[in-house]
Short mmCIF file of C-alpha atoms in Angstrom, two decimals:
data_model
loop_
_atom_site.label_atom_id
_atom_site.label_comp_id
_atom_site.label_asym_id
_atom_site.label_seq_id
_atom_site.Cartn_x
_atom_site.Cartn_y
_atom_site.Cartn_z
CA MET A 1 88.92 158.04 94.25
CA ILE A 2 90.24 156.94 90.86
CA ASP A 3 91.18 160.45 89.74
CA LYS A 4 93.70 160.71 92.59
CA LEU A 5 95.61 157.73 91.23
CA VAL A 6 96.91 159.39 88.09
CA ASN A 7 98.83 162.37 86.84
CA LYS A 8 96.26 165.10 86.12
CA ALA A 9 97.80 165.60 82.69
CA ARG A 10 96.68 162.10 81.75
CA LEU A 11 93.13 162.46 83.10
CA VAL A 12 91.14 163.54 80.04
CA LYS A 13 87.53 162.79 80.95
CA VAL A 14 85.76 162.74 84.28
CA THR A 15 82.05 162.31 85.03
CA PRO A 16 80.39 161.20 88.26
CA ASP A 17 80.75 157.57 87.18
CA TYR A 18 83.45 157.45 84.50
CA PHE A 19 87.14 158.29 84.28
CA GLU A 20 89.28 158.15 81.16
CA ILE A 21 93.07 158.27 81.24
CA LEU A 22 95.50 158.77 78.40
CA GLY A 23 97.77 155.86 77.59
CA THR A 24 99.71 155.98 74.33
CA ASP A 25 97.40 158.83 73.26
CA MET A 26 99.53 160.97 75.56
CA GLU A 27 102.22 160.89 72.89
CA GLU A 28 100.04 160.69 69.75
CA ASP A 29 96.29 161.08 70.17
CA ALA A 30 94.52 158.67 67.80
CA ASN A 31 91.38 160.84 67.95
CA GLN A 32 93.20 163.44 65.86
CA LEU A 33 93.21 160.98 62.96
CA PHE A 34 89.45 161.28 62.48
CA GLY A 35 89.67 164.79 61.02
CA GLU A 36 87.46 167.87 60.92
CA ALA A 37 84.18 166.04 60.28
CA PHE A 38 84.71 164.03 63.46
CA ALA A 39 85.46 167.21 65.41
CA ALA A 40 82.20 168.73 64.12
CA TYR A 41 80.28 165.62 65.16
CA ARG A 42 81.74 165.76 68.69
CA GLU A 43 80.90 169.46 68.90
CA ALA A 44 77.27 168.66 68.03
CA TRP A 45 77.35 165.84 70.60
CA VAL A 46 77.90 168.45 73.31
CA LYS A 47 75.86 171.30 71.83
CA ASN A 48 72.63 169.54 70.86
CA PRO A 49 71.58 168.42 74.37
CA LYS A 50 72.50 171.78 75.88
CA GLU A 51 70.45 173.73 73.34
CA ASN A 52 67.65 171.20 72.86
CA ILE A 53 68.56 170.69 69.21
CA VAL A 54 66.97 167.65 67.56
CA SER A 55 69.13 167.01 64.51
CA ASP A 56 67.75 165.50 61.31
CA PHE A 57 69.10 162.10 62.34
CA PRO A 58 70.79 160.70 65.46
CA LEU A 59 74.48 161.42 65.84
CA HIS A 60 75.12 157.84 66.93
CA LEU A 61 73.45 154.45 66.74
CA ASP A 62 74.00 151.52 69.07
CA VAL A 63 73.26 148.51 66.89
CA GLU A 64 72.91 145.31 68.88
CA VAL A 65 74.29 142.71 66.49
CA THR A 66 73.63 140.06 69.14
CA ASN A 67 72.41 139.97 72.73
CA THR A 68 74.24 136.72 73.51
CA CYS A 69 77.52 136.55 75.38
CA ASN A 70 80.17 133.90 75.94
CA LEU A 71 80.86 135.08 79.52
CA ARG A 72 78.86 135.43 82.71
CA CYS A 73 80.66 138.18 84.60
CA THR A 74 79.78 138.72 88.23
CA MET A 75 78.52 142.31 87.81
CA CYS A 76 76.59 141.76 84.56
CA GLN A 77 72.85 141.12 84.39
CA ILE A 78 72.86 139.14 81.12
CA PRO A 79 70.40 137.65 80.41
CA PHE A 80 68.15 140.59 81.27
CA GLY A 81 64.89 139.16 82.58
CA LYS A 82 63.12 137.08 79.94
CA MET A 83 65.24 138.46 77.12
CA LYS A 84 64.88 136.38 73.96
CA PRO A 85 68.34 135.53 72.61
CA GLY A 86 69.10 136.38 69.01
CA SER A 87 71.41 137.93 66.42
CA MET A 88 70.72 140.51 63.72
CA ASP A 89 70.36 139.16 60.21
CA ILE A 90 72.20 140.82 57.37
CA GLU A 91 69.06 141.99 55.56
CA LEU A 92 67.86 143.92 58.59
CA TYR A 93 71.31 145.46 58.93
CA LYS A 94 71.27 146.50 55.27
CA LYS A 95 67.94 148.24 55.89
CA ILE A 96 69.65 150.21 58.65
CA LEU A 97 72.59 150.91 56.34
CA ASP A 98 70.31 152.46 53.73
CA GLU A 99 69.31 155.12 56.27
CA ILE A 100 72.86 155.52 57.47
CA LYS A 101 73.99 156.34 53.94
CA ARG A 102 71.16 158.80 53.31
CA ASN A 103 71.72 160.62 56.58
CA SER A 104 75.53 160.55 56.86
CA LEU A 105 75.58 158.95 60.31
CA PRO A 106 78.82 159.93 62.10
CA SER A 107 79.12 157.06 64.59
CA ILE A 108 77.99 153.49 65.17
CA LYS A 109 78.71 150.92 67.87
CA PHE A 110 77.92 147.25 67.39
CA ASN A 111 76.78 146.27 70.83
CA PHE A 112 74.24 146.84 73.54
CA ARG A 113 73.65 143.75 75.67
CA GLY A 114 75.90 141.14 74.05
CA GLU A 115 79.39 140.29 72.80
CA PRO A 116 79.83 141.41 69.15
CA LEU A 117 82.45 138.75 68.40
CA MET A 118 79.68 136.15 68.89
CA HIS A 119 78.22 137.32 65.55
CA SER A 120 79.69 135.30 62.68
CA ARG A 121 79.52 138.30 60.31
CA ILE A 122 80.89 141.05 62.56
CA VAL A 123 83.77 141.75 60.15
CA GLU A 124 81.26 142.29 57.33
CA PHE A 125 79.18 144.57 59.57
CA VAL A 126 82.26 146.72 60.18
CA ARG A 127 83.28 146.82 56.52
CA LEU A 128 79.80 147.76 55.31
CA ALA A 129 79.56 150.57 57.86
CA LYS A 130 82.84 152.06 56.65
CA GLU A 131 81.70 151.70 53.03
CA ALA A 132 78.52 153.58 54.02
CA GLY A 133 80.68 156.50 55.16
CA VAL A 134 80.43 156.18 58.94
CA LEU A 135 83.26 158.17 60.52
CA GLU A 136 83.59 156.17 63.73
CA VAL A 137 82.91 152.43 63.69
CA GLN A 138 83.43 150.78 67.04
CA PHE A 139 82.36 148.18 69.58
CA ASN A 140 83.10 146.94 73.07
CA SER A 141 84.37 143.40 73.57
CA ASN A 142 85.63 141.07 76.25
CA GLY A 143 88.31 139.94 73.78
CA ALA A 144 88.11 136.27 74.68
CA LEU A 145 87.13 135.13 71.16
CA LEU A 146 89.92 136.92 69.31
CA ASN A 147 92.47 135.09 67.22
CA ASP A 148 95.07 136.34 64.74
CA ASP A 149 92.86 135.95 61.66
CA LEU A 150 89.88 137.70 63.23
CA SER A 151 92.04 140.50 64.61
CA LYS A 152 93.61 141.16 61.22
CA ALA A 153 90.23 140.99 59.46
CA LEU A 154 88.68 143.54 61.81
CA ILE A 155 91.63 145.90 61.36
CA ASP A 156 91.57 145.51 57.57
CA ALA A 157 87.77 146.07 57.52
CA GLY A 158 88.34 149.56 58.91
CA LEU A 159 87.39 149.26 62.58
CA ASP A 160 88.11 152.65 64.16
CA ARG A 161 87.82 151.93 67.87
CA ILE A 162 87.59 148.91 70.15
CA LYS A 163 87.11 148.95 73.90
CA PHE A 164 88.16 145.83 75.76
CA SER A 165 86.43 145.15 79.06
CA ILE A 166 89.13 143.83 81.40
CA ASP A 167 88.36 143.97 85.11
CA GLY A 168 91.65 142.97 86.67
CA VAL A 169 95.39 143.08 86.18
CA THR A 170 96.14 139.84 88.04
CA PRO A 171 94.79 136.37 87.21
CA GLU A 172 93.26 136.02 90.66
CA VAL A 173 91.08 139.12 90.41
CA TYR A 174 90.30 138.84 86.69
CA ASN A 175 89.29 135.18 86.95
CA SER A 176 87.06 135.88 89.94
CA ILE A 177 85.02 138.39 87.89
CA ARG A 178 85.15 137.26 84.26
CA LYS A 179 83.48 133.86 84.38
CA GLY A 180 83.88 131.79 81.24
CA THR A 181 87.43 132.70 80.32
CA THR A 182 90.76 133.23 82.09
CA TYR A 183 93.35 135.97 82.35
CA ASP A 184 95.99 133.75 80.74
CA LYS A 185 93.71 133.07 77.77
CA THR A 186 92.30 136.53 77.07
CA ILE A 187 94.98 139.09 77.92
CA PRO A 188 97.52 137.65 75.43
CA ARG A 189 94.82 137.90 72.74
CA VAL A 190 94.23 141.57 73.49
CA LEU A 191 97.95 142.27 73.49
CA ARG A 192 98.28 140.34 70.25
CA PHE A 193 95.52 142.48 68.68
CA ILE A 194 97.60 145.60 69.45
CA GLU A 195 100.72 143.89 68.13
CA ILE A 196 99.02 142.97 64.83
CA ARG A 197 97.68 146.52 64.39
CA ASN A 198 101.15 147.95 64.93
CA ALA A 199 102.79 145.40 62.64
CA LEU A 200 100.38 146.40 59.87
CA GLY A 201 101.54 150.00 60.29
CA LYS A 202 98.08 151.13 61.38
CA LYS A 203 97.19 153.84 63.91
CA LEU A 204 93.60 152.64 64.07
CA PRO A 205 91.65 151.05 65.59
CA SER A 206 92.19 153.02 68.76
CA VAL A 207 92.39 150.47 71.58
CA GLN A 208 90.94 151.23 74.99
CA VAL A 209 90.85 148.97 78.01
CA GLN A 210 88.31 149.59 80.72
CA MET A 211 87.54 148.31 84.18
CA VAL A 212 84.30 148.33 86.13
CA TYR A 213 85.56 149.80 89.41
CA MET A 214 84.17 147.67 92.24
CA GLU A 215 84.91 146.47 95.75
CA SER A 216 86.47 143.32 94.34
CA ASN A 217 89.05 145.02 92.12
CA HIS A 218 89.56 148.66 93.21
CA ASN A 219 92.87 147.82 94.88
CA GLU A 220 94.28 146.94 91.45
CA ALA A 221 93.51 150.28 89.81
CA GLN A 222 97.03 151.72 90.07
CA LYS A 223 98.66 148.52 88.81
CA TYR A 224 96.09 148.40 86.02
CA ILE A 225 97.12 151.87 84.85
CA GLU A 226 100.80 151.03 85.06
CA PHE A 227 100.34 147.82 83.05
CA TRP A 228 98.28 149.34 80.22
CA GLN A 229 99.51 152.93 79.88
CA ALA A 230 102.29 152.05 77.42
CA LYS A 231 100.12 149.55 75.52
CA ALA A 232 96.56 150.89 75.08
CA ASN A 233 95.52 154.26 73.67
CA ARG A 234 93.32 154.99 76.66
CA ILE A 235 92.36 153.45 79.99
CA GLY A 236 88.83 153.76 81.33
CA PHE A 237 87.24 153.19 84.72
CA SER A 238 83.49 153.07 85.15
CA ARG A 239 81.65 152.69 88.42
CA TYR A 240 79.42 149.68 88.82
CA ARG A 241 75.79 150.20 87.87
CA SER A 242 72.88 147.88 88.54
CA SER A 243 70.53 146.74 85.77
CA GLN A 244 68.40 149.80 86.63
CA ASN A 245 71.39 152.14 86.11
CA ARG A 246 71.86 152.79 89.82
CA LEU A 247 75.34 153.22 91.14
CA GLY A 248 76.80 150.96 93.80
CA GLU A 249 75.70 151.08 97.42
CA LYS A 250 78.55 153.40 98.42
CA GLU A 251 77.31 156.09 96.04
CA SER A 252 74.24 158.28 96.52
CA VAL A 253 72.17 160.82 94.65
CA GLN A 254 73.31 163.43 97.16
CA LYS A 255 76.91 162.82 96.19
CA LEU A 256 76.06 162.93 92.50
CA GLY A 257 74.32 166.29 92.64
CA LYS A 258 71.57 167.81 90.50
CA ARG A 259 69.66 165.83 87.88
CA PHE A 260 69.40 167.19 84.34
CA PRO A 261 67.63 166.24 81.07
CA CYS A 262 69.42 163.16 79.79
CA HIS A 263 71.78 164.00 76.94
CA GLN A 264 71.16 160.71 75.16
CA LEU A 265 67.72 161.86 74.05
CA TRP A 266 69.40 164.39 71.74
CA GLN A 267 72.37 162.21 70.75
CA ARG A 268 71.62 158.58 70.05
CA MET A 269 69.21 155.66 69.71
CA VAL A 270 69.56 151.90 70.19
CA VAL A 271 68.47 149.33 67.60
CA LEU A 272 68.06 145.82 68.99
CA TRP A 273 68.89 142.68 67.02
CA ASP A 274 65.21 142.19 66.14
CA GLY A 275 64.60 145.79 64.98
CA THR A 276 63.09 147.18 68.19
CA VAL A 277 64.29 150.74 68.82
CA LEU A 278 65.06 152.14 72.28
CA MET A 279 65.65 155.73 73.37
CA CYS A 280 68.91 155.14 75.25
CA CYS A 281 71.61 152.64 76.17
CA GLY A 282 70.22 152.29 79.70
CA ASP A 283 66.90 150.63 78.92
CA HIS A 284 68.22 147.07 79.19
CA HIS A 285 64.80 145.70 80.17
CA MET A 286 63.06 147.36 77.21
CA GLN A 287 60.64 149.32 79.37
CA CYS A 288 60.23 152.13 76.83
CA PRO A 289 60.48 150.87 73.23
CA ILE A 290 59.94 153.84 70.94
CA GLY A 291 59.54 152.08 67.61
CA ASP A 292 60.34 149.20 65.28
CA ILE A 293 62.35 149.61 62.10
CA HIS A 294 60.16 147.00 60.40
CA GLU A 295 57.32 149.50 60.71
CA SER A 296 58.95 152.95 60.67
CA SER A 297 62.17 154.54 59.49
CA LEU A 298 64.82 155.46 62.03
CA ALA A 299 64.42 159.10 61.03
CA ASP A 300 60.68 158.97 61.73
CA ILE A 301 61.26 157.28 65.09
CA TRP A 302 63.85 159.93 65.98
CA HIS A 303 61.26 162.66 65.33
CA SER A 304 58.29 160.68 66.63
CA LYS A 305 55.64 162.00 68.97
CA LYS A 306 56.64 159.34 71.50
CA LEU A 307 60.31 160.33 71.68
CA ASN A 308 59.52 164.06 71.57
CA ASN A 309 57.18 163.56 74.52
CA ILE A 310 59.98 161.89 76.49
CA ARG A 311 62.25 164.82 75.65
CA ARG A 312 59.57 167.21 76.87
CA LEU A 313 59.18 165.33 80.16
CA HIS A 314 62.92 165.55 80.72
CA LEU A 315 62.97 169.27 79.95
CA GLU A 316 60.19 169.68 82.52
CA HIS A 317 62.24 167.59 84.99
CA LYS A 318 59.49 164.95 85.13
CA PHE A 319 62.09 162.23 84.76
CA ASP A 320 60.26 159.53 86.66
CA ASP A 321 57.21 159.87 84.41
CA VAL A 322 59.28 157.78 81.98
CA PRO A 323 59.38 154.16 83.25
CA ALA A 324 62.94 153.46 82.06
CA CYS A 325 64.17 156.63 83.80
CA VAL A 326 62.80 155.82 87.27
CA GLY A 327 65.78 155.75 89.61
CA CYS A 328 68.30 155.97 86.76
CA GLU A 329 71.43 157.82 87.88
CA VAL A 330 73.02 158.48 84.48
CA ASN A 331 71.86 162.09 84.22
CA TYR A 332 73.37 163.72 87.30
CA LEU A 333 75.97 166.45 87.50
#
């Protein structure tokens, strides 16, 4: 198990399928830089699902700036079914921003099914979110498209957090998984991003590296930690999930334990590049769209009869009455 690989003092977050380990945050935790408002937001993140509190507006939005990706990694299902490729236009994003400003959204992440650096205006998206008052602006990236100018622009725009998906610590393993780039091309760019941030005298963005823990790379986990612990703020390991959010064959529901109402229904929503709104970050095949921001406001969708009915079904433990939730293993103790 991953948690046996590290000093317990460095293990800060453990769920049935995710482990987070302190890197440089062991000495100076970048999360402390976000202040009291961020702490209040994280408190609500935990409290609202437990107490069935539907806040006035989501605590977090996943905004899919694009669903296209430059890589074809072995464990990834992109493209999902007959997914139409596309990127969010700036006018649609500004419509979202209007609601963000009115509702003081605490957190936003600029990805769902694609690579955010594929969007030509990602720096502008970040800057506008910070200008709108969002506390935590972040996205996940494979890092392959970074260069010095883009790295500096993202840092200067106010990016708060970036999570680099890196599934190996040796070229052999990395290259066997991350199809479309190479270890020797991408890792120096990630390291250079950290170097530029530090040279600018910045503490943010917080940099996390994360690995999908699989049969093909699990033997590298310890070396992975040793390589990144003095470089990245945090190191994450997530277990492989299928496109239906099922864990790998070696895991089972019995091992995971009891199912509970999914926290995401009281925390967040997903906005796709075309304005379609989803209830969670697990509905990759768009089985349960809950609205469209061309037709309704995000606030109205958040309080809609459709989403409230899904919440009710979860509270009644009728999880599989929701098509996107059938067989999903996210909400297990």
